Short mmCIF file of C-alpha atoms in Angstrom, two decimals:
data_model
loop_
_atom_site.label_atom_id
_atom_site.label_comp_id
_atom_site.label_asym_id
_atom_site.label_seq_id
_atom_site.Cartn_x
_atom_site.Cartn_y
_atom_site.Cartn_z
CA MET A 189 -1.86 -3.79 9.10
CA LEU A 190 -0.70 -5.39 5.15
CA LEU A 191 0.93 -3.01 2.96
CA THR A 192 2.17 -4.71 -0.68
CA ILE A 193 4.04 -2.19 -3.19
CA ILE A 194 4.37 -3.42 -6.71
CA VAL A 195 6.96 -1.65 -9.20
CA LEU A 196 5.99 -1.79 -12.80
CA ASP A 197 9.33 -1.53 -13.50
CA SER A 198 10.02 1.10 -16.32
CA VAL A 199 6.28 2.10 -17.23
CA GLY A 200 6.42 5.85 -17.03
CA VAL A 201 4.03 8.17 -17.75
CA GLY A 202 5.17 11.29 -19.74
CA GLU A 203 8.58 13.07 -19.41
CA LEU A 204 9.85 15.16 -16.04
CA PRO A 205 10.28 18.51 -16.57
CA ASP A 206 13.81 18.03 -16.75
CA ALA A 207 13.64 15.74 -19.42
CA ALA A 208 15.47 18.10 -21.64
CA SER A 209 18.63 17.40 -19.67
CA PHE A 210 18.80 13.83 -20.29
CA GLY A 211 17.70 13.74 -24.25
CA ASP A 212 13.83 12.84 -23.08
CA VAL A 213 11.85 15.51 -24.03
CA GLY A 214 8.74 13.30 -26.03
CA SER A 215 9.19 10.11 -24.61
CA HIS A 216 5.89 8.47 -23.14
CA THR A 217 6.74 4.66 -21.81
CA LEU A 218 2.80 4.00 -21.94
CA ASN A 219 1.02 5.95 -24.13
CA HIS A 220 3.79 5.43 -26.63
CA THR A 221 3.30 1.40 -25.97
CA LEU A 222 -0.26 1.33 -26.21
CA ALA A 223 -0.65 3.71 -29.17
CA ALA A 224 2.02 1.30 -31.11
CA ALA A 225 0.14 -2.11 -29.61
CA PRO A 226 -3.21 -1.38 -28.30
CA ALA A 227 -3.89 -3.62 -25.13
CA ARG A 228 -7.02 -3.09 -23.42
CA LEU A 229 -6.32 -2.40 -19.40
CA PRO A 230 -9.65 -2.51 -17.78
CA HIS A 231 -8.69 -3.06 -14.17
CA LEU A 232 -5.82 -0.83 -14.19
CA ALA A 233 -8.30 1.53 -15.74
CA GLY A 234 -10.98 1.22 -12.45
CA LEU A 235 -7.72 2.13 -10.14
CA GLY A 236 -7.55 5.69 -12.23
CA LEU A 237 -4.85 4.80 -15.01
CA GLY A 238 -6.15 7.19 -17.31
CA HIS A 239 -6.98 9.95 -14.94
CA ILE A 240 -3.48 10.33 -14.28
CA PRO A 241 -2.29 13.59 -16.31
CA THR A 242 -1.12 12.57 -19.78
CA VAL A 243 -2.31 9.44 -19.91
CA ALA A 244 -4.42 9.13 -22.82
CA SER A 245 -7.88 6.96 -22.43
CA GLY A 246 -9.26 4.86 -25.25
CA PRO A 247 -11.73 2.05 -25.52
CA GLN A 248 -9.38 -0.26 -27.32
CA THR A 249 -6.88 1.05 -23.95
CA ILE A 250 -7.83 2.39 -20.89
CA PRO A 251 -11.79 2.90 -20.77
CA ALA A 252 -12.74 6.52 -19.96
CA ASP A 253 -16.00 5.20 -18.91
CA THR A 254 -14.56 2.93 -16.23
CA GLU A 255 -15.73 3.37 -12.37
CA ILE A 256 -12.72 4.50 -10.45
CA HIS A 257 -12.35 2.66 -7.00
CA GLY A 258 -8.63 3.29 -6.56
CA ALA A 259 -6.22 6.49 -6.57
CA TYR A 260 -4.31 7.98 -8.67
CA GLY A 261 -1.46 10.52 -9.70
CA ARG A 262 1.93 10.25 -10.83
CA MET A 263 5.80 11.02 -9.06
CA ARG A 264 8.11 13.67 -9.95
CA GLU A 265 12.16 11.84 -9.26
CA VAL A 266 14.45 14.92 -7.93
CA SER A 267 17.27 12.79 -7.86
CA PRO A 268 19.44 13.23 -10.96
CA GLY A 269 18.97 10.03 -12.71
CA LYS A 270 16.66 7.40 -14.29
CA ASP A 271 18.15 4.09 -13.65
CA THR A 272 16.58 1.25 -11.26
CA SER A 273 18.96 2.47 -7.65
CA THR A 274 17.98 5.77 -8.63
CA GLY A 275 14.40 5.36 -8.30
CA HIS A 276 14.10 2.79 -6.09
CA TRP A 277 16.17 4.41 -3.20
CA GLU A 278 14.53 7.55 -3.42
CA PHE A 279 10.83 5.41 -3.15
CA MET A 280 12.43 4.52 0.35
CA GLY A 281 13.84 8.15 1.75
CA VAL A 282 17.20 8.56 -0.43
CA GLN A 283 17.23 11.56 -2.12
CA LEU A 284 20.52 11.67 -4.60
CA GLU A 285 22.69 15.11 -4.50
CA HIS A 286 24.59 13.66 -7.85
CA ALA A 287 23.75 11.19 -10.05
CA PHE A 288 25.91 7.26 -9.79
CA GLN A 289 28.57 7.79 -11.90
CA ILE A 290 28.78 6.17 -15.96
CA PHE A 291 30.84 5.01 -18.07
CA PRO A 292 30.46 6.12 -21.56
CA ASP A 293 33.66 5.34 -22.62
CA GLY A 294 33.79 2.01 -20.92
CA PHE A 295 35.95 1.18 -17.66
CA PRO A 296 39.40 2.65 -17.38
CA PRO A 297 42.85 0.57 -17.20
CA ALA A 298 42.93 0.85 -12.96
CA VAL A 299 39.32 -0.66 -13.44
CA MET A 300 40.15 -3.43 -15.71
CA ASP A 301 43.45 -4.39 -15.14
CA ALA A 302 42.31 -4.82 -11.31
CA PHE A 303 39.03 -7.17 -12.47
CA ASP A 304 41.44 -9.34 -15.14
CA ALA A 305 43.73 -10.19 -12.37
CA ALA A 306 40.53 -10.67 -10.21
CA THR A 307 39.35 -13.14 -12.12
CA GLY A 308 42.48 -14.35 -13.81
CA ARG A 309 41.57 -14.02 -17.19
CA GLY A 310 41.43 -11.46 -19.95
CA HIS A 311 37.78 -9.49 -20.97
CA LEU A 312 36.05 -8.63 -24.03
CA CYS A 313 34.23 -5.50 -24.99
CA ASN A 314 33.86 -2.65 -22.07
CA LYS A 315 31.66 -0.34 -23.66
CA PRO A 316 27.95 0.25 -23.87
CA TYR A 317 26.23 -1.89 -25.37
CA SER A 318 22.57 -3.90 -25.58
CA GLY A 319 22.30 -6.68 -23.88
CA THR A 320 20.95 -9.20 -26.09
CA ASP A 321 23.47 -7.65 -28.84
CA VAL A 322 26.43 -7.79 -26.99
CA ILE A 323 26.11 -11.86 -26.62
CA ARG A 324 25.12 -11.57 -30.37
CA ASP A 325 28.22 -9.94 -31.05
CA TYR A 326 30.68 -11.17 -28.45
CA GLY A 327 29.30 -14.44 -27.69
CA GLU A 328 31.74 -16.91 -30.08
CA GLU A 329 34.35 -15.02 -28.83
CA HIS A 330 34.01 -15.55 -24.99
CA ARG A 331 33.10 -19.41 -25.84
CA ARG A 332 36.37 -19.89 -27.32
CA THR A 333 38.50 -18.00 -25.05
CA GLY A 334 36.62 -17.76 -21.35
CA ASN A 335 37.13 -14.42 -21.23
CA PRO A 336 34.00 -12.33 -19.55
CA ILE A 337 31.93 -10.03 -21.65
CA VAL A 338 32.19 -6.89 -19.79
CA TYR A 339 30.00 -4.29 -20.87
CA THR A 340 27.74 -1.00 -19.34
CA SER A 341 24.75 0.89 -20.69
CA GLY A 342 23.50 4.63 -19.77
CA ASP A 343 23.02 3.72 -16.58
CA SER A 344 25.49 3.16 -13.57
CA VAL A 345 25.97 -0.20 -14.33
CA PHE A 346 29.41 -2.74 -14.54
CA GLN A 347 27.61 -5.96 -16.86
CA ILE A 348 29.32 -8.83 -16.55
CA ALA A 349 27.78 -11.74 -19.01
CA ALA A 350 29.31 -15.37 -19.54
CA HIS A 351 27.63 -18.65 -20.90
CA GLU A 352 26.74 -20.84 -18.64
CA ASP A 353 28.12 -24.06 -20.09
CA VAL A 354 31.25 -21.86 -20.23
CA VAL A 355 31.53 -19.88 -16.44
CA PRO A 356 29.84 -21.70 -13.34
CA LEU A 357 27.03 -19.36 -12.08
CA GLU A 358 28.85 -19.41 -8.87
CA THR A 359 32.17 -18.35 -10.39
CA LEU A 360 30.29 -15.73 -12.27
CA TYR A 361 28.60 -14.45 -8.88
CA GLN A 362 32.39 -14.57 -7.48
CA TRP A 363 33.53 -12.24 -10.05
CA CYS A 364 30.34 -10.02 -9.75
CA LEU A 365 31.36 -9.71 -6.08
CA ALA A 366 34.71 -8.89 -6.90
CA ALA A 367 34.16 -6.34 -8.97
CA ARG A 368 31.80 -4.35 -6.40
CA GLU A 369 34.88 -4.56 -4.28
CA LEU A 370 36.62 -2.62 -7.04
CA LEU A 371 34.24 -0.70 -7.60
CA GLN A 372 34.01 2.30 -4.96
CA GLY A 373 35.19 6.00 -4.52
CA PRO A 374 36.18 7.09 -7.94
CA TYR A 375 34.29 4.37 -9.58
CA ALA A 376 31.57 3.56 -7.74
CA VAL A 377 29.14 2.39 -10.02
CA ALA A 378 25.54 1.65 -9.01
CA ARG A 379 25.19 -1.71 -9.81
CA VAL A 380 27.37 -4.74 -10.95
CA ILE A 381 25.03 -7.27 -13.07
CA ALA A 382 25.90 -10.66 -13.31
CA ARG A 383 24.22 -11.30 -16.68
CA PRO A 384 24.59 -14.99 -18.26
CA PHE A 385 23.18 -16.70 -20.70
CA ARG A 386 22.67 -20.40 -22.64
CA GLY A 387 22.18 -22.00 -25.81
CA GLU A 388 23.58 -20.88 -29.32
CA HIS A 389 24.48 -18.12 -31.51
CA PRO A 390 22.48 -15.74 -31.31
CA PHE A 391 22.40 -16.58 -27.70
CA ASP A 392 19.68 -16.23 -24.81
CA ARG A 393 19.53 -14.07 -21.82
CA ALA A 394 19.20 -16.75 -18.85
CA GLY A 395 17.04 -14.32 -16.72
CA GLU A 396 16.06 -16.50 -13.89
CA HIS A 397 19.51 -16.45 -12.95
CA ARG A 398 20.39 -12.41 -13.40
CA ARG A 399 21.65 -10.98 -9.95
CA ASP A 400 22.64 -7.73 -8.76
CA PHE A 401 25.10 -6.70 -6.90
CA SER A 402 24.56 -3.04 -5.25
CA LEU A 403 26.41 -0.19 -3.65
CA LEU A 404 25.07 0.14 -0.16
CA PRO A 405 22.53 2.59 0.57
CA PRO A 406 22.12 4.78 3.66
CA PRO A 407 19.92 4.34 5.95
CA THR A 408 15.74 3.95 4.38
CA VAL A 409 12.28 3.51 5.60
CA LEU A 410 13.32 -0.35 4.88
CA ASP A 411 15.37 0.07 7.82
CA SER A 412 12.66 2.04 9.79
CA LEU A 413 10.15 -0.56 9.08
CA LYS A 414 12.31 -3.52 10.40
CA GLY A 415 13.43 -1.63 13.63
CA ALA A 416 10.05 -1.46 14.53
CA GLY A 417 9.69 -5.23 14.64
CA GLN A 418 7.41 -5.02 11.04
CA ALA A 419 7.69 -7.55 8.48
CA VAL A 420 9.53 -6.35 5.46
CA ILE A 421 9.27 -8.90 2.34
CA GLY A 422 11.03 -8.27 -0.84
CA ILE A 423 10.20 -9.93 -3.80
CA GLY A 424 12.49 -10.40 -7.04
CA LYS A 425 15.34 -7.97 -7.30
CA ILE A 426 14.37 -5.95 -4.64
CA PRO A 427 16.68 -7.18 -1.51
CA ASP A 428 19.56 -6.67 -4.67
CA ILE A 429 18.69 -3.00 -5.25
CA TYR A 430 18.94 -2.11 -1.37
CA ALA A 431 22.21 -4.80 -0.73
CA HIS A 432 19.80 -6.88 1.32
CA GLN A 433 19.52 -4.18 4.04
CA GLY A 434 16.56 -3.71 5.84
CA PHE A 435 14.73 -7.25 4.95
CA THR A 436 13.30 -9.99 7.15
CA GLU A 437 12.93 -11.85 3.87
CA GLU A 438 13.87 -12.12 0.34
CA ILE A 439 11.81 -14.25 -2.17
CA HIS A 440 13.68 -15.06 -5.73
CA THR A 441 11.67 -15.03 -8.71
CA ASP A 442 12.09 -16.28 -12.37
CA ASP A 443 10.33 -13.39 -14.20
CA ASN A 444 6.70 -11.64 -13.77
CA PRO A 445 4.59 -13.85 -13.76
CA ASP A 446 6.69 -15.68 -11.42
CA GLY A 447 6.94 -12.64 -9.22
CA ILE A 448 3.42 -11.99 -9.58
CA ARG A 449 2.21 -15.48 -8.18
CA LYS A 450 4.73 -15.13 -5.05
CA THR A 451 3.58 -11.70 -3.95
CA LEU A 452 0.13 -13.04 -4.55
CA ALA A 453 0.93 -16.42 -2.11
CA ARG A 454 2.54 -14.05 0.51
CA MET A 455 -0.20 -11.22 0.48
CA THR A 456 -2.69 -14.76 1.65
CA GLN A 457 -0.72 -16.50 4.05
CA ALA A 458 -0.11 -13.00 5.68
CA ALA A 459 -3.12 -12.24 5.92
CA GLN A 460 -3.83 -15.56 7.15
CA GLU A 461 -1.17 -15.31 9.72
CA GLY A 462 -2.15 -11.90 10.74
CA THR A 463 1.56 -10.89 9.63
CA SER A 464 1.67 -6.59 9.83
CA GLY A 465 4.31 -5.55 7.73
CA LEU A 466 5.62 -4.73 3.82
CA ILE A 467 5.52 -7.01 1.03
CA PHE A 468 7.45 -5.16 -1.58
CA THR A 469 7.92 -6.81 -5.39
CA ASN A 470 9.74 -5.75 -8.52
CA LEU A 471 8.25 -6.88 -11.48
CA VAL A 472 10.95 -6.39 -13.93
CA ASP A 473 10.19 -7.70 -17.70
CA PHE A 474 8.66 -4.66 -18.64
CA ASP A 475 12.01 -2.86 -18.89
CA ALA A 476 14.21 -5.98 -19.28
CA LYS A 477 12.58 -8.26 -21.88
CA TYR A 478 10.51 -5.35 -23.91
CA GLY A 479 11.93 -1.61 -22.93
CA HIS A 480 15.26 -2.14 -23.70
CA ARG A 481 14.86 -4.22 -26.63
CA ARG A 482 12.66 -1.57 -28.17
CA ASP A 483 9.63 -4.35 -28.49
CA PRO A 484 6.08 -2.10 -28.26
CA ALA A 485 3.93 -5.85 -28.58
CA GLY A 486 5.56 -7.46 -26.08
CA TYR A 487 5.63 -4.38 -23.65
CA SER A 488 2.21 -3.87 -23.94
CA ALA A 489 1.29 -8.00 -23.86
CA CYS A 490 3.11 -8.00 -20.36
CA LEU A 491 0.97 -4.51 -19.28
CA ALA A 492 -2.23 -6.98 -20.20
CA ALA A 493 -0.96 -9.85 -18.75
CA PHE A 494 -0.24 -7.86 -15.41
CA ASP A 495 -4.16 -6.16 -15.98
CA ALA A 496 -5.25 -9.74 -15.81
CA ALA A 497 -3.87 -10.80 -12.70
CA LEU A 498 -4.76 -7.50 -11.42
CA PRO A 499 -8.20 -8.54 -10.02
CA ASP A 500 -6.73 -11.66 -7.50
CA LEU A 501 -4.22 -9.25 -6.04
CA LEU A 502 -7.01 -6.49 -5.29
CA ALA A 503 -9.31 -9.28 -3.58
CA ALA A 504 -5.96 -10.18 -1.44
CA VAL A 505 -5.61 -7.34 0.02
CA PRO A 506 -6.91 -7.56 3.72
CA ASP A 507 -9.70 -4.89 5.00
CA ASP A 508 -7.04 -2.64 6.54
CA GLY A 509 -4.34 -3.44 4.12
CA ALA A 510 -3.38 -1.37 1.08
CA LEU A 511 -1.96 -1.93 -2.58
CA ILE A 512 0.20 0.70 -4.00
CA ILE A 513 1.35 0.73 -7.68
CA ILE A 514 4.46 2.42 -8.88
CA SER A 515 7.32 2.85 -11.49
CA ASP A 516 10.48 4.13 -11.08
CA HIS A 517 11.61 5.60 -14.12
CA GLY A 518 10.89 5.64 -18.49
CA ASN A 519 11.68 3.29 -20.79
CA ASP A 520 9.73 4.07 -24.01
CA PRO A 521 10.29 1.26 -26.06
CA THR A 522 9.39 3.00 -29.19
CA TRP A 523 12.40 5.59 -28.26
CA ARG A 524 15.65 6.04 -29.94
CA GLY A 525 18.56 3.90 -28.44
CA THR A 526 18.07 1.32 -25.84
CA ASP A 527 18.46 3.02 -22.25
CA HIS A 528 15.99 4.78 -19.84
CA THR A 529 13.70 7.54 -20.49
CA ARG A 530 13.51 10.62 -17.73
CA GLU A 531 9.74 10.06 -17.05
CA HIS A 532 7.50 10.80 -14.26
CA GLY A 533 6.55 7.84 -11.88
CA MET A 534 2.61 6.20 -11.78
CA LEU A 535 1.26 5.79 -8.94
CA LEU A 536 -1.54 3.80 -8.24
CA ALA A 537 -3.53 3.12 -4.60
CA TYR A 538 -6.19 0.57 -3.89
CA ARG A 539 -7.92 -0.07 -0.04
CA PRO A 540 -10.71 -2.43 0.68
CA GLY A 541 -14.25 0.36 0.18
CA ILE A 542 -11.77 3.46 -1.32
CA GLY A 543 -13.81 5.29 -3.50
CA ALA A 544 -12.20 7.82 -6.39
CA VAL A 545 -9.46 9.76 -4.87
CA ASN A 546 -6.74 11.72 -6.73
CA LEU A 547 -3.30 12.12 -4.88
CA GLY A 548 -2.33 14.29 -7.69
CA GLU A 549 1.26 15.25 -8.69
CA ARG A 550 3.23 14.00 -5.91
CA ALA A 551 6.99 15.96 -5.18
CA THR A 552 9.22 13.08 -4.77
CA PHE A 553 9.16 9.40 -5.25
CA ALA A 554 10.20 9.53 -1.37
CA ASP A 555 6.46 9.74 -0.35
CA VAL A 556 6.14 6.34 -1.23
CA GLY A 557 7.99 5.20 1.67
CA ALA A 558 7.02 8.17 3.91
CA THR A 559 3.14 6.41 2.96
CA ALA A 560 4.79 3.24 4.22
CA ALA A 561 6.26 4.09 7.60
CA HIS A 562 2.80 6.24 8.47
CA ALA A 563 1.15 3.46 7.63
CA LEU A 564 2.86 0.54 9.46
CA GLY A 565 3.54 3.02 12.80
CA ALA A 566 7.46 3.12 11.61
CA GLY A 567 9.27 6.22 12.82
CA TRP A 568 10.20 8.36 9.55
CA ASP A 569 11.71 11.57 9.51
CA GLY A 570 13.79 11.60 6.20
CA PRO A 571 12.16 13.18 3.07
CA GLY A 572 8.25 12.26 1.57
CA GLU A 573 5.41 13.53 2.38
CA SER A 574 2.98 10.44 3.24
CA PHE A 575 -0.55 10.14 1.13
CA TRP A 576 -1.89 7.48 3.72
CA ASN A 577 -4.80 9.69 5.66
CA GLN A 578 -5.88 10.70 1.82
CA ILE A 579 -6.37 6.74 1.28
CA ALA A 580 -7.28 5.92 4.68
#
């Protein structure tokens, strides 16, 4: 049995009940994106996207009269956060009691002094910043001094930006590893992120060379699947998010089109070889290129590109397999600021021959992992309720 899960990173489907605690009442990534820049999504509509509560249909966006051959619903996130690590960890059965630590005033001297000692250089910035703005504002000083640009955001991240002509990639990655060792205990952050950039002012981010260095998660469904002898294939930044724990194969991607191509190729190969297991992909461009940059037109075009690729992905699902499409948080490109938004996760599922199935409102993102464990016969007694029987 081959199960493929694709995360449409940040494609939230409306505010969660506790959105007020995060300043996100009224946010809705999907609706607001399509209202600002309409794009027709007929294939996602065919899986039931327009039947998810609060998702707005329309002839120029999500046709309401589409015949449904899929399962649809939305998911609540119970962990206290709206970042990549929190959402993805909960997908695979880790529900956090406390949010990952954030540093809205920048990192304290105890951290930065130790980081400077590890790099042998000084540092620039050390405060919350947009990723494109920070290289615009500090990039020239970085090129003059060689000092890395350190910044954070509303997420639990320690980000290090460096020009590829000034700091070799391997050096940047070593600095990230040093920071990862420092940022433990009282200073623990979910991820240390390498953010290389290139070119001339205002500079371009080299997204294909980004690397995430995560905290080690507790045991997840991925570990259970691997322990049960199943293939666990992480595509894109998925292995980084779980600190490379629980995978049998890792495949790097450069962007969404590359991620879609490699997912489709691996699905085809697995079906031909009779591989049993999980293919788990993250498509990050929605979030990194368009959500944080508050670009509704780019976000909408990215949705349309995925929709256009969806028929090939559906055709690659074997007769006994399934495709599940989810999202990990919101990043409303019409919202104030540049941070994520606290929203429901999208849930769409497909199996050959399936009709219209309403999966309802799921109590936790962990239902995804519980479903994967159920489908692939791996023991899992952690959080989550499987919906496999509803789509099988």
